[in-house]
Amino acid sequence: MCGIVGYLGEKNTKEILLSGLKELEYRGYDSAGIAVLQDDNFESYKAVGKLVNLEEKTKDFTTESFAVGIGHTRWATHGKPTELNAHPHLGESSYVVHNGIIENYAELKKQLQADGVTFLSQTDTEVIVHLFEKNLKDASSAFEAFEQTIQEIQGAYAILLVTKSEDKTIFFAKYGSPMLVGINAEGEKYFASSDTPLIGHCTDVNYFEDGDYGYVDAQSIALFDKEGRKKEPHFTKLSTNKLSAQKDGYRFFMEKEIYEQSNVITDTLLGRLCEEEVLFDELDTQLFDGIEEIKLCACGTSYHSALSASYMFERYSKIKTSVEIASEFRYRQPIMSKDTLFVVISQSGETADTLETLKMAKKAGLKTLVICNVDNSSMVRLADACILTRAGVEKGVASTKAFATQVTVFWMLSLYVAKLRDTLSQEELSRQIKLLREIPTSVKVEDAMHERIKRLSKRYLHGHGFFFIGRDLFFPLALEGALKLKEISYLHAEGYPSGEMKHGPIALADPELFTIALLPQHLLYEKSKSNVEELSARDSTICAISPLEFDKADDFIQTKKHNDYMLEFFEMMVVVQLLSLEISVRLGNDVDMPRNLAKSVTVE
Ligand code: F6R
């Protein structure tokens, strides 16, 4: 959700800022902008839409000696995605970029307007730069003014500010939104909201903690904590391996990421399976001592993987499990008891609502675990224990391989807990472990299957709605299929438990209602089949996905026969992902950057 970059050094500042923004563009792409300060002279450019528009606008601009610069790619929260609302925001002689939300901006704006300040944008961010300039008038230094500004704003933020009054310095502050600074032997300083833009440029990085603020210049980094005490940055080595995903011949990142699932799941399993048990070296078995219940909390796709986990934990580990949507959990004054293991699930590790629930659980003294794809993310740093999903960088806004690896981790974890609690026979445990090894094969995309889905997709470009239906574990998969479709096709889709259709939604059934029915052979097949027949009898258009022939459907996608419903789950997951992809392609949508969305939602 929005991306921030900053650079201080001698190289071509524009190029560094733009290439950093390119790495972060998937986080938000309503508009983008940069501001570069060199020899007391500001150059600033903004453009609405994707980064290419900004690249075009800045094509004749370059810097060759020392400069400081900041950049931003935006996902609109306050104010429409217009050029005026794009960052950086200008005061009289300073620019600011910001991720997050300034909660008391309306009040601050009113005071500043009463003092005669004119605002150009509708954003909350603009108050920061005006407040800073107001404070600068009475302060003994730009840093003092910045410090005072940080004390006056409330909310979540990662902020970079550059000003003519200290033209060789970048001021920074972080609270609730991720940001890090990177250094190298050449004395350059780089800022970004995640580490990818820094790879290849920096050797060491410091991840800021909530409440950190300060400034950098060519010589040093001055860092302070939220009480205003000076502290030393804690630098760690940055990987030199450019993880940045390239499309490698695929039409879209999403397509590439669907095809990659077999490989990344192999990575997820690596070193974690032996014949008789699942191993998580990163977990202390004591984590489960005294635990009587598991509570899972997440948003969006990660919430769907958590739902699927609840079936596995109760079925295999025989442990009471509940699942919560993070944005709901936060405000409903939940009862939290210490015999509950609190598990958050997040691709990014930065989702604001999920992060907040993790803080709540920690405060209530619960043991906490995060299932996450991004090492060093805020959640990973905060939770007591962490399992990394190893999906690699996921660039498509519609999550695919992150979901696949999360479900894989949950399947393994439910067996790990089953072993600790002795709830599965050794024979069953070994059988399940064998099945786990088969996931990479079950998710391999076969050309014939992809071609069939491509061909079928042309029949599903209209209609008054889609219902993805499934029972048991295939209900969360139905939810996930529907979410994928609506995100990238903009068609209305719902996921529903098959058995629940007759309690209301069946009233919608007609030929223009498309039902995507998940019919695994090994889990409640007869029951699910009857539910689909009820819809078929009411003339709903049905696309059935099953290994078993089904003659009541208008369209049929035949999956392979497997020995267990878990492998059917994984293969059907690929089918619904590809179906959404192909429908979106036919509708001419931007598959990787669908409208109104952003990759990492760091505002609540
Ligand atoms: C959907 C999607 C979102 C995310 C959600 C949580 O394709 O990507 O629904 O799953 O915003 O994000 P994370 O997992 O990063 O916490």
PDB file of N, CA, C and O and ligand atoms in Angstrom, residues 299-302 345-348 351 397-399 483-484 487 601, ligand 1:
ATOM      1  N   CYS A 299      -6.480 -11.396   6.921  1.00  0.00           N
ATOM      2  CA  CYS A 299      -7.357 -10.661   5.994  1.00  0.00           C
ATOM      3  C   CYS A 299      -7.297 -11.326   4.610  1.00  0.00           C
ATOM      4  O   CYS A 299      -6.274 -11.906   4.234  1.00  0.00           O
ATOM      5  N   GLY A 300      -8.367 -11.163   3.858  1.00  0.00           N
ATOM      6  CA  GLY A 300      -8.386 -11.520   2.434  1.00  0.00           C
ATOM      7  C   GLY A 300      -8.024 -12.969   2.167  1.00  0.00           C
ATOM      8  O   GLY A 300      -8.513 -13.898   2.815  1.00  0.00           O
ATOM      9  N   THR A 301      -7.139 -13.149   1.204  1.00  0.00           N
ATOM     10  CA  THR A 301      -6.704 -14.490   0.836  1.00  0.00           C
ATOM     11  C   THR A 301      -6.095 -15.231   2.022  1.00  0.00           C
ATOM     12  O   THR A 301      -6.324 -16.429   2.204  1.00  0.00           O
ATOM     13  N   SER A 302      -5.339 -14.517   2.829  1.00  0.00           N
ATOM     14  CA  SER A 302      -4.726 -15.169   3.995  1.00  0.00           C
ATOM     15  C   SER A 302      -5.800 -15.647   4.956  1.00  0.00           C
ATOM     16  O   SER A 302      -5.642 -16.677   5.629  1.00  0.00           O
ATOM     17  N   ILE A 345      -1.650 -14.766   9.927  1.00  0.00           N
ATOM     18  CA  ILE A 345      -1.213 -15.238   8.614  1.00  0.00           C
ATOM     19  C   ILE A 345      -1.170 -14.037   7.697  1.00  0.00           C
ATOM     20  O   ILE A 345      -2.154 -13.284   7.602  1.00  0.00           O
ATOM     21  N   SER A 346      -0.043 -13.883   7.016  1.00  0.00           N
ATOM     22  CA  SER A 346       0.061 -12.718   6.146  1.00  0.00           C
ATOM     23  C   SER A 346       1.147 -12.949   5.103  1.00  0.00           C
ATOM     24  O   SER A 346       2.258 -13.372   5.451  1.00  0.00           O
ATOM     25  N   GLN A 347       0.832 -12.677   3.848  1.00  0.00           N
ATOM     26  CA  GLN A 347       1.872 -12.744   2.820  1.00  0.00           C
ATOM     27  C   GLN A 347       2.930 -11.705   3.136  1.00  0.00           C
ATOM     28  O   GLN A 347       4.103 -12.004   3.230  1.00  0.00           O
ATOM     29  N   SER A 348       2.481 -10.452   3.311  1.00  0.00           N
ATOM     30  CA  SER A 348       3.416  -9.324   3.425  1.00  0.00           C
ATOM     31  C   SER A 348       4.006  -9.176   4.817  1.00  0.00           C
ATOM     32  O   SER A 348       5.105  -8.646   4.971  1.00  0.00           O
ATOM     33  N   THR A 351       0.239  -6.097   6.834  1.00  0.00           N
ATOM     34  CA  THR A 351      -1.169  -5.704   6.798  1.00  0.00           C
ATOM     35  C   THR A 351      -1.589  -5.098   8.144  1.00  0.00           C
ATOM     36  O   THR A 351      -1.485  -5.748   9.193  1.00  0.00           O
ATOM     37  N   VAL A 397      -0.969  -8.607  -7.851  1.00  0.00           N
ATOM     38  CA  VAL A 397      -1.758  -8.153  -6.708  1.00  0.00           C
ATOM     39  C   VAL A 397      -2.700  -9.257  -6.227  1.00  0.00           C
ATOM     40  O   VAL A 397      -2.922  -9.435  -5.036  1.00  0.00           O
ATOM     41  N   ALA A 398      -3.244 -10.022  -7.166  1.00  0.00           N
ATOM     42  CA  ALA A 398      -4.089 -11.153  -6.778  1.00  0.00           C
ATOM     43  C   ALA A 398      -3.175 -12.288  -6.316  1.00  0.00           C
ATOM     44  O   ALA A 398      -2.379 -12.828  -7.081  1.00  0.00           O
ATOM     45  N   SER A 399      -3.317 -12.628  -5.073  1.00  0.00           N
ATOM     46  CA  SER A 399      -2.403 -13.592  -4.464  1.00  0.00           C
ATOM     47  C   SER A 399      -2.682 -15.023  -4.947  1.00  0.00           C
ATOM     48  O   SER A 399      -3.830 -15.450  -4.979  1.00  0.00           O
ATOM     49  N   LEU A 483     -12.959 -14.640  -4.750  1.00  0.00           N
ATOM     50  CA  LEU A 483     -12.169 -13.422  -4.507  1.00  0.00           C
ATOM     51  C   LEU A 483     -11.236 -13.154  -5.687  1.00  0.00           C
ATOM     52  O   LEU A 483     -11.126 -12.018  -6.166  1.00  0.00           O
ATOM     53  N   LYS A 484     -10.592 -14.213  -6.193  1.00  0.00           N
ATOM     54  CA  LYS A 484      -9.692 -14.036  -7.342  1.00  0.00           C
ATOM     55  C   LYS A 484     -10.460 -13.450  -8.511  1.00  0.00           C
ATOM     56  O   LYS A 484     -10.016 -12.506  -9.154  1.00  0.00           O
ATOM     57  N   GLU A 487     -11.527  -9.754  -8.007  1.00  0.00           N
ATOM     58  CA  GLU A 487     -10.397  -8.824  -7.980  1.00  0.00           C
ATOM     59  C   GLU A 487      -9.924  -8.434  -9.375  1.00  0.00           C
ATOM     60  O   GLU A 487      -9.602  -7.286  -9.620  1.00  0.00           O
ATOM     61  N   VAL A 601      -1.679  -3.919   2.348  1.00  0.00           N
ATOM     62  CA  VAL A 601      -2.643  -2.937   2.866  1.00  0.00           C
ATOM     63  C   VAL A 601      -2.208  -2.469   4.251  1.00  0.00           C
ATOM     64  O   VAL A 601      -2.596  -3.034   5.266  1.00  0.00           O
TER      65      VAL A 601
HETATM   66  C1  F6R B   1      -6.115 -11.094  -2.547  1.00  0.00           C
HETATM   67  C2  F6R B   1      -5.105 -10.473  -1.736  1.00  0.00           C
HETATM   68  C3  F6R B   1      -5.539  -9.809  -0.466  1.00  0.00           C
HETATM   69  C4  F6R B   1      -4.525 -10.135   0.660  1.00  0.00           C
HETATM   70  C5  F6R B   1      -4.884  -9.345   1.921  1.00  0.00           C
HETATM   71  C6  F6R B   1      -3.970  -9.721   3.085  1.00  0.00           C
HETATM   72  O1  F6R B   1      -5.592 -11.649  -3.701  1.00  0.00           O
HETATM   73  O2  F6R B   1      -3.957 -10.474  -2.056  1.00  0.00           O
HETATM   74  O3  F6R B   1      -6.828 -10.186  -0.098  1.00  0.00           O
HETATM   75  O4  F6R B   1      -4.563 -11.502   0.897  1.00  0.00           O
HETATM   76  O5  F6R B   1      -4.787  -7.987   1.672  1.00  0.00           O
HETATM   77  O6  F6R B   1      -2.649  -9.487   2.761  1.00  0.00           O
HETATM   78  P1  F6R B   1      -1.471 -10.169   3.558  1.00  0.00           P
HETATM   79  O7  F6R B   1      -1.545 -11.619   3.312  1.00  0.00           O
HETATM   80  O8  F6R B   1      -0.221  -9.542   3.005  1.00  0.00           O
HETATM   81  O9  F6R B   1      -1.674  -9.844   5.017  1.00  0.00           O
END
